[in-house]
Coordinates of C-alpha atoms and ligand atoms in Angstrom, one line a residue:
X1 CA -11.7 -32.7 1.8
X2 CA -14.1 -29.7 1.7
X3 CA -12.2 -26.7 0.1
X4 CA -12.8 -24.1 -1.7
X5 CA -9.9 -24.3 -4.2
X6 CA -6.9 -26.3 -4.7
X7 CA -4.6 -24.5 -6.9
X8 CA -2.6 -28.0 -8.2
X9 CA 0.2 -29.3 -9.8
X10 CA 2.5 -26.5 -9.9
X11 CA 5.6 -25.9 -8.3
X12 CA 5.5 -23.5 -5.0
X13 CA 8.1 -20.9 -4.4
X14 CA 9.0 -19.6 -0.9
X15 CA 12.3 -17.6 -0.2
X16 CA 14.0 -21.0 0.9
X17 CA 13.5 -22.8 -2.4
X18 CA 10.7 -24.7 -4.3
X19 CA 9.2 -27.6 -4.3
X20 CA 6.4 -29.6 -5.9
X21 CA 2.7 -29.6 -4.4
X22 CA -0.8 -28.1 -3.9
X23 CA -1.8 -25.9 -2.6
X24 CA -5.5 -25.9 -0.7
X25 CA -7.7 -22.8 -0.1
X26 CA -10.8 -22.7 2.3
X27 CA -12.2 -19.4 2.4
X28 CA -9.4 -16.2 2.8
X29 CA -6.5 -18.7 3.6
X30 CA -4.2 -21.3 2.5
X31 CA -5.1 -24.5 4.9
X32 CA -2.5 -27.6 3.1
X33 CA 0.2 -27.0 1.1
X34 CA 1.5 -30.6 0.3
X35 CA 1.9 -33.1 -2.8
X36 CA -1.8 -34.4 -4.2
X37 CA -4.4 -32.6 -2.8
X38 CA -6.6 -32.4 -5.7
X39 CA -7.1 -36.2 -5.5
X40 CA -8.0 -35.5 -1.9
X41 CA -10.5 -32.7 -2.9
X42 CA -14.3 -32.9 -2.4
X43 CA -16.2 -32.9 -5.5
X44 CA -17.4 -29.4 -4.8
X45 CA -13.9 -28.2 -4.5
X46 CA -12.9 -26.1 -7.7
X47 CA -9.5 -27.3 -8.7
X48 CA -7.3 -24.8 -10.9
X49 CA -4.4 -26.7 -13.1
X50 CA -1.5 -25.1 -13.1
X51 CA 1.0 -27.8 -13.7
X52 CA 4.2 -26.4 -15.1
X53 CA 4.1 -23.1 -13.5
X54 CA 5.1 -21.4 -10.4
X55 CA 3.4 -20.8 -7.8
X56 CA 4.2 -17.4 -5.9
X57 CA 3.1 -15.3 -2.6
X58 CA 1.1 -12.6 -3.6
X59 CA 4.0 -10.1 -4.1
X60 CA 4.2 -7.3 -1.9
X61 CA 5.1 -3.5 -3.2
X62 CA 5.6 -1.4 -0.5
X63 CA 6.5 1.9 -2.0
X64 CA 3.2 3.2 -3.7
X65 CA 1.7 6.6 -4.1
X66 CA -2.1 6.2 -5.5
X67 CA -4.6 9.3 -5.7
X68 CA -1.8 11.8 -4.4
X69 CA -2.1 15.3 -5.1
X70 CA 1.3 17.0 -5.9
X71 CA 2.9 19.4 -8.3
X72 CA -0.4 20.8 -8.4
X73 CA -2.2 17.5 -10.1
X74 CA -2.8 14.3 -8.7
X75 CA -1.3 10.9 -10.0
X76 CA -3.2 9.5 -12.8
X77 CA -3.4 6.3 -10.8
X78 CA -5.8 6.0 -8.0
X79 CA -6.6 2.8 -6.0
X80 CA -8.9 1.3 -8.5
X81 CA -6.4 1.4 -11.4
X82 CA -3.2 1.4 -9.6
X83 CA -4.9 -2.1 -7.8
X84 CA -5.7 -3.3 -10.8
X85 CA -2.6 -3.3 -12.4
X86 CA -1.1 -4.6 -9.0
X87 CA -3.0 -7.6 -9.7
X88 CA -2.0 -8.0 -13.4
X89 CA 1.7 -7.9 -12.3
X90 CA 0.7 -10.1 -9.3
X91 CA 1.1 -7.8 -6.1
X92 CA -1.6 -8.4 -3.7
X93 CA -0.5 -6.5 -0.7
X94 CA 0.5 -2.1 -1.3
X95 CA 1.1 -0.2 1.2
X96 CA 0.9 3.7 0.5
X97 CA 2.1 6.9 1.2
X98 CA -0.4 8.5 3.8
X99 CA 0.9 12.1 3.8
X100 CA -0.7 15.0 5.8
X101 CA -1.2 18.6 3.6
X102 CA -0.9 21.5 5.2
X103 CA -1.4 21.4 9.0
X104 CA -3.0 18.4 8.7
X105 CA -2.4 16.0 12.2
X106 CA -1.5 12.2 11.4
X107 CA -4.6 11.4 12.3
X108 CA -6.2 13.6 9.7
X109 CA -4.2 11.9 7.3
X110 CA -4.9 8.6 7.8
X111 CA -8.6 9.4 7.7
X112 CA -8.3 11.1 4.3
X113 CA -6.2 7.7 2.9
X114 CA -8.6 5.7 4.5
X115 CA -11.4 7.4 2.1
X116 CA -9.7 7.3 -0.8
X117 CA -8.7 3.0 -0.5
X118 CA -11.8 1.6 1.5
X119 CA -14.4 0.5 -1.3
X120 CA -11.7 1.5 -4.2
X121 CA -9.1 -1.0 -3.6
X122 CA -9.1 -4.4 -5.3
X123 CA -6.3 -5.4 -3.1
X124 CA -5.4 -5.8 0.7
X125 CA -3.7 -1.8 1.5
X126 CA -1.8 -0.7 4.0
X127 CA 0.1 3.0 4.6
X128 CA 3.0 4.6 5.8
X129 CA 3.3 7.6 7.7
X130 CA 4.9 10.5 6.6
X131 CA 6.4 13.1 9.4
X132 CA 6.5 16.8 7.8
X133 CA 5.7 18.9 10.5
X134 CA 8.8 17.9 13.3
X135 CA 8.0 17.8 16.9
X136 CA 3.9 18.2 16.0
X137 CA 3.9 14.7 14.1
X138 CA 6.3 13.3 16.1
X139 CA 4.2 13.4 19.5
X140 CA 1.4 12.0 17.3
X141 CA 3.4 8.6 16.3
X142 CA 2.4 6.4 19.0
X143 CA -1.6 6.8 18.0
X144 CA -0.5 6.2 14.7
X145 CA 1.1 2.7 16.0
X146 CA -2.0 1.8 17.7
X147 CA -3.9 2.2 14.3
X148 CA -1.1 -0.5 12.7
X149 CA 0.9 2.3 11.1
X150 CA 4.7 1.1 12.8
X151 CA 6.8 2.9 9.2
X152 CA 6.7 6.5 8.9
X153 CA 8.7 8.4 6.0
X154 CA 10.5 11.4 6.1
X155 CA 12.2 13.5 3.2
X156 CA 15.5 15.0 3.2
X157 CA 14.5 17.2 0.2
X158 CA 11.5 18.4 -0.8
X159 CA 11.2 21.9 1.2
X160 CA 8.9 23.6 -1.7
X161 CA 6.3 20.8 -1.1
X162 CA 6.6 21.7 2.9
X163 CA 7.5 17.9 3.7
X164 CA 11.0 18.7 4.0
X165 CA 13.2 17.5 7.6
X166 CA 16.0 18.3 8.2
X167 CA 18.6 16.4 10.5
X168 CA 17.3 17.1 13.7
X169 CA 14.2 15.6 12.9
X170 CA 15.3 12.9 11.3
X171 CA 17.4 12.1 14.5
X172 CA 14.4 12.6 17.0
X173 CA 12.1 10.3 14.4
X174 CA 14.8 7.8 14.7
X175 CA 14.8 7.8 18.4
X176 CA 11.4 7.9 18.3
X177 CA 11.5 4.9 16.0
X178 CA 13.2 3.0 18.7
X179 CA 11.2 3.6 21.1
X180 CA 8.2 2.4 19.4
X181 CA 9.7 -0.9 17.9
X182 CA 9.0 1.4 14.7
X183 CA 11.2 2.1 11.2
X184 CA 11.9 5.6 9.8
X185 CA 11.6 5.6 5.6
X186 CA 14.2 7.8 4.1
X187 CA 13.8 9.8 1.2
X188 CA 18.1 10.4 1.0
X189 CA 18.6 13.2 -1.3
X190 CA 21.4 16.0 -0.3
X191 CA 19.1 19.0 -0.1
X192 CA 21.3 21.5 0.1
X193 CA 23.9 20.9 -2.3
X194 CA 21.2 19.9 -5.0
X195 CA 19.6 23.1 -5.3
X196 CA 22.8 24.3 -5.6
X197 CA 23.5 22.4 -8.6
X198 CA 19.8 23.3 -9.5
X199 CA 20.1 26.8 -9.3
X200 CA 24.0 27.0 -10.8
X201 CA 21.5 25.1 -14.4
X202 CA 18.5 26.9 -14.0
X203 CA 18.3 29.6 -16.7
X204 CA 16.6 29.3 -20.4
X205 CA 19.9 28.9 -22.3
X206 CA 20.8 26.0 -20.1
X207 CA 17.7 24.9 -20.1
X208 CA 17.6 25.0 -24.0
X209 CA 20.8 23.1 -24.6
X210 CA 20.5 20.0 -22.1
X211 CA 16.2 19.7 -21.9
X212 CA 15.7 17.2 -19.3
X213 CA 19.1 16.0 -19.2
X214 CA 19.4 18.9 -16.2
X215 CA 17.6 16.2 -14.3
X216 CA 20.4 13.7 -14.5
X217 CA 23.2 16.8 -14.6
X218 CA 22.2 18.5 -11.5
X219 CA 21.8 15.1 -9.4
X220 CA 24.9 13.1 -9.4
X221 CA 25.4 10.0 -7.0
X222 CA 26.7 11.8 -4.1
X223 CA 23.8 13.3 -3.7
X224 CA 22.4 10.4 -2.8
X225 CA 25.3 8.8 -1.4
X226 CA 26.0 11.5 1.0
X227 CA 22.8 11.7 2.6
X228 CA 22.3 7.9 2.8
X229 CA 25.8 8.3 5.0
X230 CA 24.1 10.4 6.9
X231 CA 21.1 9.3 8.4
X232 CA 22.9 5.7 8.4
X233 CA 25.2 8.2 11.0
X234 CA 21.3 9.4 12.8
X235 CA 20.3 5.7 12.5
X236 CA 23.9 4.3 14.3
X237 CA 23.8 6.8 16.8
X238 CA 19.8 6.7 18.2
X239 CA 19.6 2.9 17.6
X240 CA 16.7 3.0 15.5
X241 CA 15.7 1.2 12.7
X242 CA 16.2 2.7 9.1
X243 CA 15.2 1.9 5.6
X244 CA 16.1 3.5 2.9
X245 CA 13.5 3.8 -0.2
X246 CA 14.4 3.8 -3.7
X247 CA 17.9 3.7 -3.9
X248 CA 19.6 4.4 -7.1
X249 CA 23.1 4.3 -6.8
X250 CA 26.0 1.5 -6.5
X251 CA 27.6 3.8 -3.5
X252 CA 24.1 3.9 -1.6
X253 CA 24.6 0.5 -2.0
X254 CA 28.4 -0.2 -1.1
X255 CA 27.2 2.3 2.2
X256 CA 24.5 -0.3 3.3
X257 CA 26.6 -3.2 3.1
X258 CA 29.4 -1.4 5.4
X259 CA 26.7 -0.2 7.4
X260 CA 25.0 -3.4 8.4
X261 CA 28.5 -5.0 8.7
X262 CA 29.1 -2.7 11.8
X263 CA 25.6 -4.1 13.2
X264 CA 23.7 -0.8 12.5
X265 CA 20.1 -1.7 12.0
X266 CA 19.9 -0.5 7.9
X267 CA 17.7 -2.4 5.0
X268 CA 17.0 -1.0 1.9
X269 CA 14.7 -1.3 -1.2
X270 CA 15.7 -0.4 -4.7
X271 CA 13.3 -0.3 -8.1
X272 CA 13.0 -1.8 -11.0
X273 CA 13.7 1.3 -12.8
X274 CA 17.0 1.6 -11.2
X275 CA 17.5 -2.3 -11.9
X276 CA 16.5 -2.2 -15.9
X277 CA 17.2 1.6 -17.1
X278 CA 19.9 3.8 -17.5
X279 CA 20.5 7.8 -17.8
X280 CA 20.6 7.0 -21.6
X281 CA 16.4 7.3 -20.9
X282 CA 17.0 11.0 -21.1
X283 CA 18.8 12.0 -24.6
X284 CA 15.5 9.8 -26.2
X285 CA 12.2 11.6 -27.8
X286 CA 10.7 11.1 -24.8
X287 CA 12.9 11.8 -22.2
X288 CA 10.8 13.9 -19.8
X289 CA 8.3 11.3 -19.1
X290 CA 11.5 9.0 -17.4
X291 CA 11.8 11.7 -14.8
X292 CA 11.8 10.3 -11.0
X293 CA 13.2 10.9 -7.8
X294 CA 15.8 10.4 -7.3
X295 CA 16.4 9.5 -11.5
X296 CA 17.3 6.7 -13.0
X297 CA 21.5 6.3 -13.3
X298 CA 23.7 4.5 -14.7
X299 CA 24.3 0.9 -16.3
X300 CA 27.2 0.3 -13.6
X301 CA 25.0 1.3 -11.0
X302 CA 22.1 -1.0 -12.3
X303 CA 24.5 -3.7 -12.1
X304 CA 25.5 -3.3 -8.1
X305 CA 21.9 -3.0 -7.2
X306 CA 21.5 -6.4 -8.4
X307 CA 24.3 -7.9 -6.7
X308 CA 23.3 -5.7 -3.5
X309 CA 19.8 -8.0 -3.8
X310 CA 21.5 -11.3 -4.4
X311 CA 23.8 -10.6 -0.9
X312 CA 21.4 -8.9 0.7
X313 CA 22.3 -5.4 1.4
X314 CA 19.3 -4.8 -0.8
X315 CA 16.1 -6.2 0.8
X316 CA 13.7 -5.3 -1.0
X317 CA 12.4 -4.6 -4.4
X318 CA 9.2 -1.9 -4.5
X319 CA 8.1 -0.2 -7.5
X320 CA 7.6 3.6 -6.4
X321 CA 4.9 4.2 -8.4
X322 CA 3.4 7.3 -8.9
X323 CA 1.9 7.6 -12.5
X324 CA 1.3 10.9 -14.6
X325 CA 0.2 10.9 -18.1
X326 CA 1.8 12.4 -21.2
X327 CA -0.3 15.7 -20.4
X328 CA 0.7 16.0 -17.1
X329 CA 4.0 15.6 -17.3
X330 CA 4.2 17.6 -20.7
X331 CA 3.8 20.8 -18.3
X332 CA 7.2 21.1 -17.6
X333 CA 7.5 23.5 -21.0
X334 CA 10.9 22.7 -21.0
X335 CA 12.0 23.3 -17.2
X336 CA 12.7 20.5 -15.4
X337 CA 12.3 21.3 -12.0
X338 CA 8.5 21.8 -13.0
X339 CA 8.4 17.8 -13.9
X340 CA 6.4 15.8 -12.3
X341 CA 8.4 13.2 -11.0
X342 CA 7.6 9.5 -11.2
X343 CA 6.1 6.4 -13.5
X344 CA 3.8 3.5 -13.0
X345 CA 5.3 0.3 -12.3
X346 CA 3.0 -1.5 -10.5
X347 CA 1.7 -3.6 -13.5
X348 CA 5.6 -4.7 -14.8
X349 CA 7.7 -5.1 -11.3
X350 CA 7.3 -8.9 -10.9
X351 CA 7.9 -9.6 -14.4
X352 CA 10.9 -7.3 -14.9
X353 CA 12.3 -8.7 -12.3
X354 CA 11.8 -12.2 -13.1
X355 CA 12.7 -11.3 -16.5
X356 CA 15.6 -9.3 -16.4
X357 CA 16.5 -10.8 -13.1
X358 CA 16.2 -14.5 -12.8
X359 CA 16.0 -15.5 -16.6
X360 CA 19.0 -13.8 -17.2
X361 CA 20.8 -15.1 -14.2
X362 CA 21.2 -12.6 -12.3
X363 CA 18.9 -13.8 -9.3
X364 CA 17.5 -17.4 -8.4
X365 CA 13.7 -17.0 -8.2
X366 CA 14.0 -17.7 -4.9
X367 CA 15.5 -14.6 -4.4
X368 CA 12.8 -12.5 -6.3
X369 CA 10.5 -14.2 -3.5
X370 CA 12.5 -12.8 -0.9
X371 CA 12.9 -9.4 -2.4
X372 CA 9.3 -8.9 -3.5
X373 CA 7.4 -10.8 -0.9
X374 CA 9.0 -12.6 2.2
X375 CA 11.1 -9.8 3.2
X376 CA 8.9 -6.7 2.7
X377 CA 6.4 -9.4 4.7
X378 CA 8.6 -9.4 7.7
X379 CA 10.0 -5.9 7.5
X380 CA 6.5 -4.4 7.5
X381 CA 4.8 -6.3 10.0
X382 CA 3.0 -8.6 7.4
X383 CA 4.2 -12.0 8.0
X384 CA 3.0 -14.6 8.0
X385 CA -0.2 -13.2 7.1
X386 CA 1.2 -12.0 3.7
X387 CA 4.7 -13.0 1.9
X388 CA 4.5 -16.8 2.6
X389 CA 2.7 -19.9 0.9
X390 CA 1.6 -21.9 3.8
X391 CA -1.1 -23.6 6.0
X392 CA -2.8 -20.0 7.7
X393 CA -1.4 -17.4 5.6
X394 CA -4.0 -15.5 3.6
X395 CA -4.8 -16.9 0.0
X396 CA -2.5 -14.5 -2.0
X397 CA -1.3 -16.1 -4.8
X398 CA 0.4 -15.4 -7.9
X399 CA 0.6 -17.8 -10.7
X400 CA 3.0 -17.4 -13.1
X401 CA 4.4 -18.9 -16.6
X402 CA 8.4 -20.2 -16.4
X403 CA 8.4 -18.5 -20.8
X404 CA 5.8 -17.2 -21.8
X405 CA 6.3 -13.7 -22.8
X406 CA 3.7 -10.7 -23.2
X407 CA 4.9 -7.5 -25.1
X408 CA 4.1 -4.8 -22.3
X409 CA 1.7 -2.1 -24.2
X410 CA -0.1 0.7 -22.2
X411 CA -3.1 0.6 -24.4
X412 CA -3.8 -3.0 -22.9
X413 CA -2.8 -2.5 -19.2
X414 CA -4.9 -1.4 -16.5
X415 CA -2.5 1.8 -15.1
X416 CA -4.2 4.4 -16.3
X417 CA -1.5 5.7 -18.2
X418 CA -1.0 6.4 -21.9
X419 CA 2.4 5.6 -21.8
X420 CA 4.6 3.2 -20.3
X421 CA 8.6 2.8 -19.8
X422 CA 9.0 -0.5 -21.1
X423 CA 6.2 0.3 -24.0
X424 CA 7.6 -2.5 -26.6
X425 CA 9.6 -4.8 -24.3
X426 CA 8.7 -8.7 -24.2
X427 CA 8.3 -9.7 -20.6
X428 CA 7.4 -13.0 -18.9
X429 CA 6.1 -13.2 -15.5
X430 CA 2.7 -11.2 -15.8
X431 CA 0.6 -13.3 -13.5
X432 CA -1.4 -16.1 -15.2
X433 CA -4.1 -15.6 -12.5
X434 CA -3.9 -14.0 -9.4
X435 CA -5.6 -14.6 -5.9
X436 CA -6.0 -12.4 -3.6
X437 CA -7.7 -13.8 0.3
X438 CA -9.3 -16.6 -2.1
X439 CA -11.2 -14.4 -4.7
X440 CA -9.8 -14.2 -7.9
X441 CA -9.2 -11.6 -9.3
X442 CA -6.3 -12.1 -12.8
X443 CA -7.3 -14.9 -14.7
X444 CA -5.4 -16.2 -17.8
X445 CA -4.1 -12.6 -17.7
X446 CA -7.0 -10.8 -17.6
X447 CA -8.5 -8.8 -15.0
X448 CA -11.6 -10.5 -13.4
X449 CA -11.9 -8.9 -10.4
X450 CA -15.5 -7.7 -9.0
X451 CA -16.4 -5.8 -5.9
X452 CA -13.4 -3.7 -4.4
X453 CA -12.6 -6.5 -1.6
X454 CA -8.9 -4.6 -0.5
X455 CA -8.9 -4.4 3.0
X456 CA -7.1 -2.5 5.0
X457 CA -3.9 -3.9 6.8
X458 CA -3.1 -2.6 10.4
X459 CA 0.5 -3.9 11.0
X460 CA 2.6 -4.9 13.7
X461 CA 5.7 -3.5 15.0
X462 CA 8.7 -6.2 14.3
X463 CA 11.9 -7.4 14.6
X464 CA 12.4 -8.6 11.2
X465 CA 14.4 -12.0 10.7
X466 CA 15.2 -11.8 6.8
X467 CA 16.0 -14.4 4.8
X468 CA 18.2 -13.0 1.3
Ligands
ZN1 ZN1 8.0 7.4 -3.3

């Protein structure tokens, strides 16, 4: 037969289970998945041996901030680098944050995100939306559908950054939302009370005493917890769909559950930081650089996030990368409401996961599929184009070792980032080689990618069916 590839011997994971066969690329797409195709192959057909490994979609990180501008820098990661490293760790598909400054209109915003991925990105890209200026950006939303942009994000804190909403715009988004067929992303963070507890710290002898653990202190799990109740409350009430990013806690996680048990239309997506670390990240040397938001917590809390994945409260697993460098985030001087917040993780999600998760039991690797490719697939419009190994789906592939084990070290990744939060550990899962629409771009671990072939994703509004 006249393909292009046949990726053969190795055994092909889908969120259903696994099973034995080839797997046969002409062009962009998959067009046979099926038990000995590389006998079937034309001589012309390059045929990569992968026998003993796994065979996985093209993960899928959803929650990704590359080339942003905020806390007066911009993330040390742009979508060169930060695509890179997607393709090391074996994502394939990012979607990103498009968020408007100032005044900007949606539109305005999607242009600017536009110029900083087309050309730049190694990978396929999509964005989010995100609402910061109420009623304005709300009457905007339906062009942004048009132009495949169904998510939109909204914070619940933030108000120095001006991308602050506050209830009744979250309710009106969420109405708005269903309406549209669209899903409101939910930054859940109890604004008010946490600058409470932030002003209540902020003072140099506090400041002197607890360093960054102020970060952890002045940010306990209700203040998650509570807001999560409450625009799951906005979400049960309007009817539209809700999602909320980078949850932390066990109680965000115990809320979901209950939440989707009474039929409310709730997902959410956790991190592997909130999966793999604890607070304990704060009393080290280095403490600082751990900083996030919302911020890592505790063990217990690590250890109900990955039972909310395994029954499905948890749908997802994104990264929420958003990289600074030693320097950058050494400007905090001390005060940690002047950190910037956030880490890269695009490079080390699949194999922390796979790692920590499924060789240690706590997840089947079909599961990983699910979380980090079928479902964010199907919640964000992508599937079966992306998240799925099978005859039409685009050639996104990521080929990884069942043991082998690389010791994670920024000096030889490709985040630009002169640090890294699991600098030292041994991890396997790094993709082997990685394809991305047919071209490959990671082979035997290395970065081979030429030419900046990401496109850009419009997406559908769906109904998501999920399978966790
Ligand atoms: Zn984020």
């Amino acid at each position: 037969m006249n393909w292009d590839t046949v990726i053969a011997g190795g055994t092909v994971v889908s969120a259903e289970g696994k099973q034995r066969a080839d797997v046969a690329i002409r062009g962009e797409r998959i067009v046979a998945v099926a038990k000995g195709l590389a006998r079937q192959a034309s001589p012309a057909t390059r045929i990569v041996d992968v026998a003993g490994r796994y065979v996985l979609p093209g993960a899928i990180d959803m929650h990704v901030h590359l080339d942003l501008a905020v806390c007066d820098t911009v993330t040390s990661d742009n979508f060169d680098s930060g695509t890179r490293a997607a393709a090391r760790g074996g994502v394939t598909t990012i979607i990103d944050f498009a968020t408007p400054y100032g005044d900007d209109t949606l539109h305005d915003a999607f242009d600017n995100w536009i110029r900083k991925a087309d050309g730049v990105s190694h990978i396929d890209y999509g964005f989010h939306m995100c609402l910061t200026r109420g009623e304005r950006h709300l009457r905007q939303v339906p062009e942004m559908v048009r132009l495949g942009i169904p998510t939109f994000k909204q914070f619940m804190i933030y108000a120095r950054e001006g991308w602050q909403s506050d209830d009744g715009q979250i309710f009106g988004a969420l109405e708005m939302m269903r309406q549209v067929g669209g899903t409101l992303l939910v930054h859940a963070e109890s604004c008010a009370v946490l600058d409470l507890l932030v002003a209540r710290q902020h003072h140099p002898a506090a400041m002197k005493r607890h360093g960054v653990l102020l970060h952890a202190m002045t940010r306990p799990s209700f203040i998650e917890a509570e807001a999560i109740q409450r625009a799951i409350k906005w979400a049960e009430v309007t009817g539209g769909r809700l999602y909320i990013v980078h949850m932390s806690t066990g109680e965000g996680a115990d809320l979901v559950r209950h939440a989707r048990r009474r039929g409310i239309d709730v997902w959410s997506e956790t991190c592997p930081q909130y999966l793999v670390l604890d607070e304990s990240v704060f009393r080290g040397k280095d403490g600082h650089l751990y900083a996030t938001s919302p911020q890592v917590k505790t063990e217990a809390d690590g250890l109900r996030l990955w039972q909310g994945l395994r029954r499905g409260e948890v749908a997802v697993v994104s990264t929420d990368t958003c990289s600074f460098t030693r320097a950058q985030k050494d400007r905090w001087g001390g005060d940690w409401t002047k950190l910037p917040n956030g880490m890269p993780g695009l490079e080390t999600m699949v194999p922390l996961i796979y790692t920590r998760g499924v060789l240690a039991a706590r997840l089947t690797l079909r599961q990983l599929v699910a979380a980090c490719c079928t479902n964010p697939a199907r919640l964000m419009g992508l599937y079966p184009r992306k998240g799925v190994i099978q005859p039409g789906s685009d050639a996104d592939l990521a080929i990884i070792h069942p043991t082998h084990k690389i010791k994670v070290d920024w000096r030889k990744m490709e985040t630009h980032c002169d640090w890294n939060p699991y600098q030292g550990w041994s991890l396997a899962g790094f993709a082997e080689h990685t394809f991305s629409r047919g071209r490959q771009l990671v082979e035997n671990y290395r970065f081979i990618g030429q030419g900046c072939g990401g496109q850009y994703l419009p997406r559908e509004p769906v109904a998501p069916r999920l399978q966790t």
